[in-house]
Tab-separated table of C-alpha atoms in Angstrom:
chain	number	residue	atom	x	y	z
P	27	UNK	CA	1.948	8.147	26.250
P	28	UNK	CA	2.623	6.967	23.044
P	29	UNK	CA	5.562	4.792	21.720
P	30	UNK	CA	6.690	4.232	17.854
P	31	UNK	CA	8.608	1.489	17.390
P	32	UNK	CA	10.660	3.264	14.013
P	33	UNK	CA	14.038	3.307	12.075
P	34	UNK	CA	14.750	6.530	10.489
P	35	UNK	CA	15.333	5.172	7.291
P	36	UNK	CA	11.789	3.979	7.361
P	37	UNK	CA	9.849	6.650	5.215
P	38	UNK	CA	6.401	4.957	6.605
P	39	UNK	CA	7.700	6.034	10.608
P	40	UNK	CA	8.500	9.187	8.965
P	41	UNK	CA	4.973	9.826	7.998
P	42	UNK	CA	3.490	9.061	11.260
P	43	UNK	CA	6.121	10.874	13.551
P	44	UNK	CA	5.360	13.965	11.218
P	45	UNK	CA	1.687	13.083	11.495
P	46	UNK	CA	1.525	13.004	15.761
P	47	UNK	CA	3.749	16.187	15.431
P	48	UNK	CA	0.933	18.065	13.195
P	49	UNK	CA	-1.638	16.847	15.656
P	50	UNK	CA	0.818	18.240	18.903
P	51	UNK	CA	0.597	14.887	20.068
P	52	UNK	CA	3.611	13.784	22.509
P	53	UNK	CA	5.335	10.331	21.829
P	54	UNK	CA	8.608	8.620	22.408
P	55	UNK	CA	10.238	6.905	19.869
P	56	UNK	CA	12.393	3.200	19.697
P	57	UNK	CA	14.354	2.310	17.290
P	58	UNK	CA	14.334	-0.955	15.845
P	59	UNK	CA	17.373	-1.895	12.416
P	60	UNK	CA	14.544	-3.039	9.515
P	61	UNK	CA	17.909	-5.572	8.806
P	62	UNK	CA	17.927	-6.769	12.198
P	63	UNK	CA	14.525	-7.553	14.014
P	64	UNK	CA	13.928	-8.592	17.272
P	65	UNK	CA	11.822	-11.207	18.043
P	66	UNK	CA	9.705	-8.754	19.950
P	67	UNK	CA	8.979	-6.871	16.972
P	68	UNK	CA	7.730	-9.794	15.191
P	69	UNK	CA	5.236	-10.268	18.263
P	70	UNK	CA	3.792	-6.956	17.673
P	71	UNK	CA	3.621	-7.376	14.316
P	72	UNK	CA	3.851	-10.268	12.531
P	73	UNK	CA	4.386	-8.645	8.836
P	74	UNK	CA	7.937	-7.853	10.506
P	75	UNK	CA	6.666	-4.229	9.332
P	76	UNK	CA	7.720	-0.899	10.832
P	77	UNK	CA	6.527	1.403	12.726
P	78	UNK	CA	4.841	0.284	15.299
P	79	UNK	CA	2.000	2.138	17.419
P	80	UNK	CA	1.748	1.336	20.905
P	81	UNK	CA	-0.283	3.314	23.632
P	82	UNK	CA	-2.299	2.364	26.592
P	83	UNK	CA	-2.135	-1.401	25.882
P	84	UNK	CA	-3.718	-0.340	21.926
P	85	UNK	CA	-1.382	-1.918	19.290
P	86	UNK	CA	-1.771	-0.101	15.887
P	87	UNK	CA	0.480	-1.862	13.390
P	88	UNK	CA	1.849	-0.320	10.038
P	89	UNK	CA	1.517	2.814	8.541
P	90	UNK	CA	-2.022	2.324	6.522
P	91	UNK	CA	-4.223	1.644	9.764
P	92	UNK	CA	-2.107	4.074	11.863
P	93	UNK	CA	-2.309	7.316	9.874
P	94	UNK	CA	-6.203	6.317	9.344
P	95	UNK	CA	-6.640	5.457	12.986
P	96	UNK	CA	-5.105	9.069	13.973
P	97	UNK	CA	-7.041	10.946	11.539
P	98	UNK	CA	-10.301	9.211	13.449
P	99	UNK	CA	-9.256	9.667	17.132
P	100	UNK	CA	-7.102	13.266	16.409
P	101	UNK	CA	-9.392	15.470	14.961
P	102	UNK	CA	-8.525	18.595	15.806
P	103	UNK	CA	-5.790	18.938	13.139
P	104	UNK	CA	-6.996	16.587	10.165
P	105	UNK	CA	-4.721	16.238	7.818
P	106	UNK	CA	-7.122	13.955	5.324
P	107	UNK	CA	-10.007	16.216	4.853
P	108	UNK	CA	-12.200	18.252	2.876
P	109	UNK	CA	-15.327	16.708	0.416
P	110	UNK	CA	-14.653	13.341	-0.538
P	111	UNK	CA	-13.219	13.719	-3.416
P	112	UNK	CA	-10.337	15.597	-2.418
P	113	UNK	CA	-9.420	13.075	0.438
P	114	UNK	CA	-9.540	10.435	-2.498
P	115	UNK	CA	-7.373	12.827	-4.243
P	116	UNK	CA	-4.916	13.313	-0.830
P	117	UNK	CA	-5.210	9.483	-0.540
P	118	UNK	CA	-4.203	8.679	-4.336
P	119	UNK	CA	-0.671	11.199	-3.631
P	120	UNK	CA	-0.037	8.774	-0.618
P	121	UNK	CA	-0.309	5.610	-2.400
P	122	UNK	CA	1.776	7.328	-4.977
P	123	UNK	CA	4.627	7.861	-2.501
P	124	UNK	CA	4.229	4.981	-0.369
P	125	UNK	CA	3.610	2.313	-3.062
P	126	UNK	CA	5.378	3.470	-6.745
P	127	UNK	CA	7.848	6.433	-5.210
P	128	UNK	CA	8.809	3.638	-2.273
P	129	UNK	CA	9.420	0.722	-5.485
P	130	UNK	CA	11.126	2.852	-7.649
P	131	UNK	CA	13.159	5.151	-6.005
P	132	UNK	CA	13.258	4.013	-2.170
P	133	UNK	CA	14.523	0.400	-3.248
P	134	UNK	CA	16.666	1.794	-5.842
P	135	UNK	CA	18.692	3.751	-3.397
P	136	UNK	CA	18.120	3.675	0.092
P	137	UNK	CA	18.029	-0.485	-0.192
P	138	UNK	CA	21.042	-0.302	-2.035
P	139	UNK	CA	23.199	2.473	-0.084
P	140	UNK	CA	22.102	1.181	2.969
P	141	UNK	CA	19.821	-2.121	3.850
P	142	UNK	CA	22.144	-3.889	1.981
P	143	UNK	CA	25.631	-2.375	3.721
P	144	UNK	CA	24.337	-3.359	7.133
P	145	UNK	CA	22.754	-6.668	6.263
P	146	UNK	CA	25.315	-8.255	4.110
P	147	UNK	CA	28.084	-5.909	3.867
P	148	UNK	CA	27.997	-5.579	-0.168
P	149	UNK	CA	28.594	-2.424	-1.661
P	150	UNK	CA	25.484	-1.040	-4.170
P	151	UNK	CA	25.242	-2.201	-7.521
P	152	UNK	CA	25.630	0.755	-9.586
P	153	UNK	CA	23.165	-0.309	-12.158
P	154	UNK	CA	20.070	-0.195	-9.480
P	155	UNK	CA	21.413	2.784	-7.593
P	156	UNK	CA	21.713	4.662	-11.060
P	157	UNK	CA	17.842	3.691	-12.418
P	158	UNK	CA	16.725	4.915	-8.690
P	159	UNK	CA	18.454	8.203	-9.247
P	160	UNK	CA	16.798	8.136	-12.653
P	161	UNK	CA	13.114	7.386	-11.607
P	162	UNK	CA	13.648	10.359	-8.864
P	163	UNK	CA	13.604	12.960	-12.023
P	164	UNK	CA	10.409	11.788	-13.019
P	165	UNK	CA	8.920	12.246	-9.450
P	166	UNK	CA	10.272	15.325	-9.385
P	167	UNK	CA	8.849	16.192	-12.843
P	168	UNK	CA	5.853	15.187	-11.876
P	169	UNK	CA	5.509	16.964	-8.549
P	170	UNK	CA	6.778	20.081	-10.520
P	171	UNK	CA	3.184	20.121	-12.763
P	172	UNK	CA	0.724	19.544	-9.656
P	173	UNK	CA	2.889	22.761	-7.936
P	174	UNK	CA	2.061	24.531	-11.309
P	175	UNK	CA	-1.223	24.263	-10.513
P	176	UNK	CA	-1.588	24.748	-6.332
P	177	UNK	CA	0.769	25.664	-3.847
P	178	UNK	CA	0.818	21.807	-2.063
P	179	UNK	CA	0.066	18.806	-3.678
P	180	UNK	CA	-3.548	18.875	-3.240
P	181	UNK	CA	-4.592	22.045	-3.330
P	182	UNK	CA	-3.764	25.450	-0.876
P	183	UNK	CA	-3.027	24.006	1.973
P	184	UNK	CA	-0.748	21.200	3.654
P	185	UNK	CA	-2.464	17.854	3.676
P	186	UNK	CA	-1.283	14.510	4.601
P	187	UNK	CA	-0.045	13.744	1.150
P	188	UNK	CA	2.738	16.692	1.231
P	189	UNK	CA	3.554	14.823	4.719
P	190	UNK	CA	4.111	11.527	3.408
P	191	UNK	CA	6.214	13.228	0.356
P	192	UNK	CA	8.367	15.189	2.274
P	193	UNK	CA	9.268	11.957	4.397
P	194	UNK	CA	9.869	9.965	1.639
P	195	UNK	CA	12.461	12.779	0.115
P	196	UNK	CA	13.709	13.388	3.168
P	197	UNK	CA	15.605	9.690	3.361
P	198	UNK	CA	16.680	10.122	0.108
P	199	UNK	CA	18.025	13.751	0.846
P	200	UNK	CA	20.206	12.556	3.789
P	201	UNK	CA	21.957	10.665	1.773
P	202	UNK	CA	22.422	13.795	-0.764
P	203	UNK	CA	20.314	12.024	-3.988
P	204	UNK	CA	17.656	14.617	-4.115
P	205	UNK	CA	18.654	16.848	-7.467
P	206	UNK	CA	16.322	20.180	-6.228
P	207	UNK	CA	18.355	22.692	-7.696
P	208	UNK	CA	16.755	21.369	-10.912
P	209	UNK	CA	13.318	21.692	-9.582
P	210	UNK	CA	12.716	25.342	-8.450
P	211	UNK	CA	8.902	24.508	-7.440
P	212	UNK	CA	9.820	21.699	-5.443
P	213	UNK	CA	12.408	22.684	-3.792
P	214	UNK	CA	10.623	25.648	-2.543
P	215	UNK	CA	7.463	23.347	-1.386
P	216	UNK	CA	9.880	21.004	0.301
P	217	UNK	CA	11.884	23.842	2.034
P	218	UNK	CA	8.452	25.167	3.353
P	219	UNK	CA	7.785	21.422	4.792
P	220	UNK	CA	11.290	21.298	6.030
P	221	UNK	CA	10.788	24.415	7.637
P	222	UNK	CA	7.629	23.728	9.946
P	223	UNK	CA	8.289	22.652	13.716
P	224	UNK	CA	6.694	19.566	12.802
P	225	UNK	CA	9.810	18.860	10.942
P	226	UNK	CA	12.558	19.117	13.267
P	227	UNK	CA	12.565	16.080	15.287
P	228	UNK	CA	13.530	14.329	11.784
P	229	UNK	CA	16.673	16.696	11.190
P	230	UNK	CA	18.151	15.650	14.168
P	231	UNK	CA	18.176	11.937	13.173
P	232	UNK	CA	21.042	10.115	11.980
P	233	UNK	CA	22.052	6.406	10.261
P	234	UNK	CA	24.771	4.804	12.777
P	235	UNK	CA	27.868	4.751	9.952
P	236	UNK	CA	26.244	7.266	7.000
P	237	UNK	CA	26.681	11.107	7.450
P	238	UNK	CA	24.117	13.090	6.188
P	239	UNK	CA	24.561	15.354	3.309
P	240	UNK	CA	25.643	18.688	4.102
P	241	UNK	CA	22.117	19.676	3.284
P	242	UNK	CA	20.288	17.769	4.714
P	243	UNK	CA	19.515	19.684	7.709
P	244	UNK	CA	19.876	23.095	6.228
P	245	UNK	CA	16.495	24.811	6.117
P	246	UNK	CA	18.088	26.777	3.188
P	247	UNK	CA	19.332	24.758	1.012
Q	21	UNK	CA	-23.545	5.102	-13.385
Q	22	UNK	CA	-20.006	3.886	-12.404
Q	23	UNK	CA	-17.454	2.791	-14.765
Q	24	UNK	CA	-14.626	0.468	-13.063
Q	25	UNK	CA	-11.279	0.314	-15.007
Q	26	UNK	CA	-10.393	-3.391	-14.201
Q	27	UNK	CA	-8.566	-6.667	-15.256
Q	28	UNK	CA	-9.571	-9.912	-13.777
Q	29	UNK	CA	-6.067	-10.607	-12.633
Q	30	UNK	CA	-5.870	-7.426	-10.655
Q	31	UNK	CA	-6.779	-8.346	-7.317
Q	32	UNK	CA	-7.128	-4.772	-6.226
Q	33	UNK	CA	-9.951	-4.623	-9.082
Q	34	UNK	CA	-11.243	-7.708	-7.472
Q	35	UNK	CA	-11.370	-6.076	-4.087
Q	36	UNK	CA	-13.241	-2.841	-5.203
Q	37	UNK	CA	-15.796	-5.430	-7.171
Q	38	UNK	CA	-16.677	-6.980	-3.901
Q	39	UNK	CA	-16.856	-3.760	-1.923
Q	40	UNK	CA	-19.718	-2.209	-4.290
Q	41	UNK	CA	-21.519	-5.465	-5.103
Q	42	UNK	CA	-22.041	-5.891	-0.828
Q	43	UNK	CA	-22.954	-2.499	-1.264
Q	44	UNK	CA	-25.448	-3.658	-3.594
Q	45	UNK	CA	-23.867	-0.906	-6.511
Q	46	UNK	CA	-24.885	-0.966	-9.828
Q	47	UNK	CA	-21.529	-0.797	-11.838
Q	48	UNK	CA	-20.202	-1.606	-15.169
Q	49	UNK	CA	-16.561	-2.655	-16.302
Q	50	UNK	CA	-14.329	-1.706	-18.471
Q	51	UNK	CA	-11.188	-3.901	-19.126
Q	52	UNK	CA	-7.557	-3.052	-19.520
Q	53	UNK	CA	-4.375	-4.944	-20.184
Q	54	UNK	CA	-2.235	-4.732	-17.383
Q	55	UNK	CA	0.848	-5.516	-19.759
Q	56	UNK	CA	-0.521	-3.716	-22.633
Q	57	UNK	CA	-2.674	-0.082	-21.000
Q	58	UNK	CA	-3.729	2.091	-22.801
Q	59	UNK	CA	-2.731	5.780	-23.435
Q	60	UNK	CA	-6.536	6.646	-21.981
Q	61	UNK	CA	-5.492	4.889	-19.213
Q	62	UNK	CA	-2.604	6.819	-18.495
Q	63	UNK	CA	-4.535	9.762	-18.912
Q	64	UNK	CA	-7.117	8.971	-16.207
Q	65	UNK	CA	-4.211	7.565	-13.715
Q	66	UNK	CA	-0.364	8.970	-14.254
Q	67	UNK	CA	0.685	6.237	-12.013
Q	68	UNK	CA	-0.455	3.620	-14.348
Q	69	UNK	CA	-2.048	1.188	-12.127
Q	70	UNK	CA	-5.859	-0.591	-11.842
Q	71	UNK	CA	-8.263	-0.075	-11.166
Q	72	UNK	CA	-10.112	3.444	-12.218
Q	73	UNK	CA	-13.348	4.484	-11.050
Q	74	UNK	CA	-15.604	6.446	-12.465
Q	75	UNK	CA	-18.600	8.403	-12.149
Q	76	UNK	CA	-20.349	11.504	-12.791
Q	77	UNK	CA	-17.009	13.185	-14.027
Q	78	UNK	CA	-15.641	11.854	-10.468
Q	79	UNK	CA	-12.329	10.047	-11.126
Q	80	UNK	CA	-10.893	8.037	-8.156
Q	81	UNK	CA	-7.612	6.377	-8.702
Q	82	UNK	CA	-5.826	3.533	-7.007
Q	83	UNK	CA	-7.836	0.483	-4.718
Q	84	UNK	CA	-6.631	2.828	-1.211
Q	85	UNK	CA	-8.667	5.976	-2.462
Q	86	UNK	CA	-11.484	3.936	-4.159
Q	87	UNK	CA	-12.144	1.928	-0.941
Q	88	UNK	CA	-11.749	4.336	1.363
Q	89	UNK	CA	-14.022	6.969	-0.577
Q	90	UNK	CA	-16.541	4.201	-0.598
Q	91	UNK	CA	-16.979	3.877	2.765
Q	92	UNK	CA	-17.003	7.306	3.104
Q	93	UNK	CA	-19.986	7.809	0.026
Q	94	UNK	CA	-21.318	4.801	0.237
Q	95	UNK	CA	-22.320	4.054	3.931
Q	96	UNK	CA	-25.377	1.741	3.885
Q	97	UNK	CA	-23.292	-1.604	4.000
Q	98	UNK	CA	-20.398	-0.447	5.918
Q	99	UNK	CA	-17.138	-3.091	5.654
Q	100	UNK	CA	-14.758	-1.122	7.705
Q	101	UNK	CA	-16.692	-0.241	10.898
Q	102	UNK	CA	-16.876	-0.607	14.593
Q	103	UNK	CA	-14.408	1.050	17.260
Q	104	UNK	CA	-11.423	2.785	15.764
Q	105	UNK	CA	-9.215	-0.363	17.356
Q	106	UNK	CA	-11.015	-2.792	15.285
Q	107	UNK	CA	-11.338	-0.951	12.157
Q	108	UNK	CA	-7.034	-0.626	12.766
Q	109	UNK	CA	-7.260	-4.340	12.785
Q	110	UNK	CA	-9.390	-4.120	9.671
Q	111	UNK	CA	-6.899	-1.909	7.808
Q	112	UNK	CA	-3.958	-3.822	9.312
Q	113	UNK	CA	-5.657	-7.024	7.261
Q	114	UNK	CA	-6.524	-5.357	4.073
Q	115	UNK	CA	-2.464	-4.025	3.982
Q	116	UNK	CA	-1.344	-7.680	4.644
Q	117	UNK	CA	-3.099	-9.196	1.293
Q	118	UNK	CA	-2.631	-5.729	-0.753
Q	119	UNK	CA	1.481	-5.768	0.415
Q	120	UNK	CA	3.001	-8.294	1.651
Q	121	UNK	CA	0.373	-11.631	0.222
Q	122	UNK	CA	0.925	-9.370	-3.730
Q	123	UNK	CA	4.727	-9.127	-2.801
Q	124	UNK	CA	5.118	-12.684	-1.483
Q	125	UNK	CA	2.620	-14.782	-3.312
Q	126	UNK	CA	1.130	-13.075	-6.171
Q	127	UNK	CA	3.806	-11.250	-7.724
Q	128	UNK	CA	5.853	-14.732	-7.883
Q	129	UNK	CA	2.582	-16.644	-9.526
Q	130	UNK	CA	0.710	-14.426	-11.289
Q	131	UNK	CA	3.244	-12.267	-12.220
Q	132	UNK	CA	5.293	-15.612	-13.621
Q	133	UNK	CA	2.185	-17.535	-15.020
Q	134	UNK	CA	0.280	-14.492	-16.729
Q	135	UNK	CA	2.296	-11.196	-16.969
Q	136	UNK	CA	5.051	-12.816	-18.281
Q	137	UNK	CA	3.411	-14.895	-20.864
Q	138	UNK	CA	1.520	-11.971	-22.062
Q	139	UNK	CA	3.999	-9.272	-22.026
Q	140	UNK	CA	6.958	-11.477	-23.472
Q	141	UNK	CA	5.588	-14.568	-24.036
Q	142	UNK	CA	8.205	-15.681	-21.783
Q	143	UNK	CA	8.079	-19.219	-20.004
Q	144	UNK	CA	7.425	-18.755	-15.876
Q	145	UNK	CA	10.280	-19.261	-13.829
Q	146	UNK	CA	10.300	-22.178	-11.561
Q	147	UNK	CA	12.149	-21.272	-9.080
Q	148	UNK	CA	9.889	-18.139	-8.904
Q	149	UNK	CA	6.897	-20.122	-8.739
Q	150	UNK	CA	8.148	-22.127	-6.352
Q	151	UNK	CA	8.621	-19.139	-4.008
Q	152	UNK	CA	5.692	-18.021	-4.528
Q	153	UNK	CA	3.842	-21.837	-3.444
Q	154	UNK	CA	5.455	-21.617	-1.016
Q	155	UNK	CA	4.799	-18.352	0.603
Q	156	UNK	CA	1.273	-19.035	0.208
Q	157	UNK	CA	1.265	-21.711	2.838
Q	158	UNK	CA	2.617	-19.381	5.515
Q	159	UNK	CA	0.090	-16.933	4.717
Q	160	UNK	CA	-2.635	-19.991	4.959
Q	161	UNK	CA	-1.517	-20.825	8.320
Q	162	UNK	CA	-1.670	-17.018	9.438
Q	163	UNK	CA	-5.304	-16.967	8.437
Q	164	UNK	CA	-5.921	-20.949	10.171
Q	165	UNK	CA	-4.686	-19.489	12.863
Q	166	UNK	CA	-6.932	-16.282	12.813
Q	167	UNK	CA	-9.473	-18.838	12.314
Q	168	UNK	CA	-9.340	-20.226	15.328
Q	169	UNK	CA	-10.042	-17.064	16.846
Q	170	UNK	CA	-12.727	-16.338	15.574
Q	171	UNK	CA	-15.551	-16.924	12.111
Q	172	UNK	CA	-14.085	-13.812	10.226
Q	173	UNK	CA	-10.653	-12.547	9.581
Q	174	UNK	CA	-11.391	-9.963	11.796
Q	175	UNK	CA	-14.029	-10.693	14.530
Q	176	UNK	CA	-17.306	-12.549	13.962
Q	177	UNK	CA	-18.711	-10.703	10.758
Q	178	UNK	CA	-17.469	-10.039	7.311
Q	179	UNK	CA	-15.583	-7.338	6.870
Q	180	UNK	CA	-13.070	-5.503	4.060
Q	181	UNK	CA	-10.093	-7.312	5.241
Q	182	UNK	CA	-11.996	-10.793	4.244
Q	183	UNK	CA	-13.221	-9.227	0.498
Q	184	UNK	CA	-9.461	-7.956	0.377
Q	185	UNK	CA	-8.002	-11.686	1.132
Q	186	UNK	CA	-10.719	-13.661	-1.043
Q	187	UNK	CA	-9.980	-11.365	-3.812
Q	188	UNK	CA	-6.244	-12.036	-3.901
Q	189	UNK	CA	-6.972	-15.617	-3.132
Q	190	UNK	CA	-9.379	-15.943	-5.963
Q	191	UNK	CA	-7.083	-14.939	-8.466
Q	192	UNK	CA	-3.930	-17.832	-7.249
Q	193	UNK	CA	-7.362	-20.076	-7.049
Q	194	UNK	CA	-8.138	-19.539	-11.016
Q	195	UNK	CA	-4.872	-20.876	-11.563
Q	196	UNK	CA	-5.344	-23.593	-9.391
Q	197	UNK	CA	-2.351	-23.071	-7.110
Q	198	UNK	CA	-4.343	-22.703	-3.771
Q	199	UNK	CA	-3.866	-26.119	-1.661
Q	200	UNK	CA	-6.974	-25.193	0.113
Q	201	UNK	CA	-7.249	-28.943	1.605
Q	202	UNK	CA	-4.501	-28.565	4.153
Q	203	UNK	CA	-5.724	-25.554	5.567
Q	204	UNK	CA	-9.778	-26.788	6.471
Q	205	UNK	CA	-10.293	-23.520	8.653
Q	206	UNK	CA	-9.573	-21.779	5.494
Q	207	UNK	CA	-10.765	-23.470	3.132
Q	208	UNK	CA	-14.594	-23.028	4.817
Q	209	UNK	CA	-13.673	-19.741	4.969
Q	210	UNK	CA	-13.297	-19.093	1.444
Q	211	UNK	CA	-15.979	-21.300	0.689
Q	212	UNK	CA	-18.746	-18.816	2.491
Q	213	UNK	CA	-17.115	-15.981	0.692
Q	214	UNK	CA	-17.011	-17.416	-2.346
Q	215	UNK	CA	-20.749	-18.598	-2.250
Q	216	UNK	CA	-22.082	-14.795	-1.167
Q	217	UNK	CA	-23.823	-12.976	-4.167
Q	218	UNK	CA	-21.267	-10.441	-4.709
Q	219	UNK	CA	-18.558	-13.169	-5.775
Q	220	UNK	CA	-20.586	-14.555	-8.657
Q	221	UNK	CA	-19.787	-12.319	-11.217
Q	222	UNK	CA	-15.547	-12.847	-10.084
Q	223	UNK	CA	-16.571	-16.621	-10.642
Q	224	UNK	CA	-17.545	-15.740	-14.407
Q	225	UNK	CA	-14.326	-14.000	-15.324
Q	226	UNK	CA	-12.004	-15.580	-17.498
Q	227	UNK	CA	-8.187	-14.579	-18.598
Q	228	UNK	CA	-8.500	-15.210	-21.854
Q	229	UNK	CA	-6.051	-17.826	-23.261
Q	230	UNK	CA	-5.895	-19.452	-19.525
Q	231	UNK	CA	-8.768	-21.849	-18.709
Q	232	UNK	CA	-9.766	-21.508	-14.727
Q	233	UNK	CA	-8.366	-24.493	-12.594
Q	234	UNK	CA	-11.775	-27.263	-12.205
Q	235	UNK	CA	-12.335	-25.696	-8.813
Q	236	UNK	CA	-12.403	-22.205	-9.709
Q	237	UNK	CA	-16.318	-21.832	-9.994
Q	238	UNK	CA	-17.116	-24.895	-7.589
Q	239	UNK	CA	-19.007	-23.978	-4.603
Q	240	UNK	CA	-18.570	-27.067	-3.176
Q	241	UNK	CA	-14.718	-27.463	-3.749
């Protein structure tokens, strides 16, 4: 059996959980507060990084080696795939979402609405929260043209890169920051992600304190 | 032929450098400003980021695709190999320098002692720097303690996740700002690297305005 140590306000945990689910596999999850580590988290991983991939005595540790590790040992639903230059292409929407997407909208909000309200308290400064809500537009924009030109992000089908997209929105859309209704093409893309059974487990979640936006788990948004 | 998009301060240019020379590549660069790209540059990567590679109309963005599509093309000298554990332990390293060592160390040096100067002309700021020396220790006496462990970061041989570290060391090192005698274990470490055929041409960059630190090209440091 396997266990991810996650938070569900980490999009990288996000990834992976929807990962195993595409693959069928069957995991439990714990939760550790990325504000509030145990010491036993640092063991596993000294980074101080979430998630965490435990199973039969294997530790995998953060979201780079796990999501390659699964696409080596679970092959019988690849989500990287295809000729080599399309997996560089699936690979270079990843690294968009978990490097620039995470810096400058992730931080922007999620850091402010929430890391910061459970490690110190403060309130969000309205200057970062407003350039995070900014920067999301020109995601969005951007996502907009590569659905003008296939149906996912790479190409006709769902790949890991539509995956690690949809669980990066989907943190900001609990807290309500996600402006679809101005982007027809992505909301429809991310409604189709939001739809598959792959996706459910992540509806149900909640942040102790912060209600989710009334859309958040509404599959019709 | 293959055209690499590169600046010797990117350490993620560094990193795909080392990768092709061990895979005895012939390549030729191309340099861009990181504080002053080009509109071509945008053109070839929307995300804005080095390095670029190139070749035979093939264009493969960001150091996570490049490496990863040459281990996949390019499988003579492999540098992420073995069971799927190890080559988790592999990625795991690689993620360390390419996060958290840029986040913790380079982004408060480099970033400070280079960027800045270039892109505002801007004096560093010391308290930065002094974050960012640091941070660097902590990271040395993660890898001493590797080190003890065994000859490579990760096992016995050289793999990706030692090309990954040397590169981002290499770059603190032109600058001087690597105290390389506390930490012996590393220090012999980096010398090995740092004597292998594929780091000569690294050894021969220069960022122009900033003379390399005495040691820089010093074998015998």
């Amino acid at each position: 059996m396997v266990l991810l140590v996650h938070h569900t306000t980490s999009p990288f945990a996000r990834k992976i959980r929807l990962q195993m689910s595409e693959k069928k596999m069957l995991f439990v999850l714990k939760e550790e507060e990325p504000w509030n580590l145990s010491p036993d988290l640092y063991k596993l991983n000294p980074a101080g990084e979430l998630p965490v991939f435990l199973n039969d005595g294997n530790v995998i540790v953060g979201h780079y080696a796990i999501s390659e590790f699964l696409e080596e040992t679970q092959t019988e639903t690849p989500l990287i795939y295809g000729p080599a230059k399309q997996k560089a292409e699936i690979r270079r929407m990843i690294d968009w979402f978990d490097n620039k997407f995470y810096r400058e909208v992730y931080q922007n909000i999620v850091f402010e609405k929430v890391n910061k309200r459970f490690s110190s308290g403060m309130a969000p400064d309205s200057k970062t929260l407003k350039i995070g809500l900014n920067n999301i537009g020109y995601h969005l924009e951007y996502i907009e043209w590569l659905l003008s030109k296939h149906q996912y992000l790479v190409g006709e089908e769902l790949t890991l890169a539509d995956l690690t997209a949809a669980a990066h929105f989907s943190v900001i859309d609990y807290l309500g920051d996600v402006p679809w209704d101005e982007f027809p093409a992505s909301k429809l893309w991310y409604s189709k992600i939001k739809s598959r059974p792959s996706f459910k487990d992540l509806l149900k979640d909640t942040i102790k304190g912060i209600l989710p936006a009334k859309n958040y788990t509404n599959l019709d948004f």
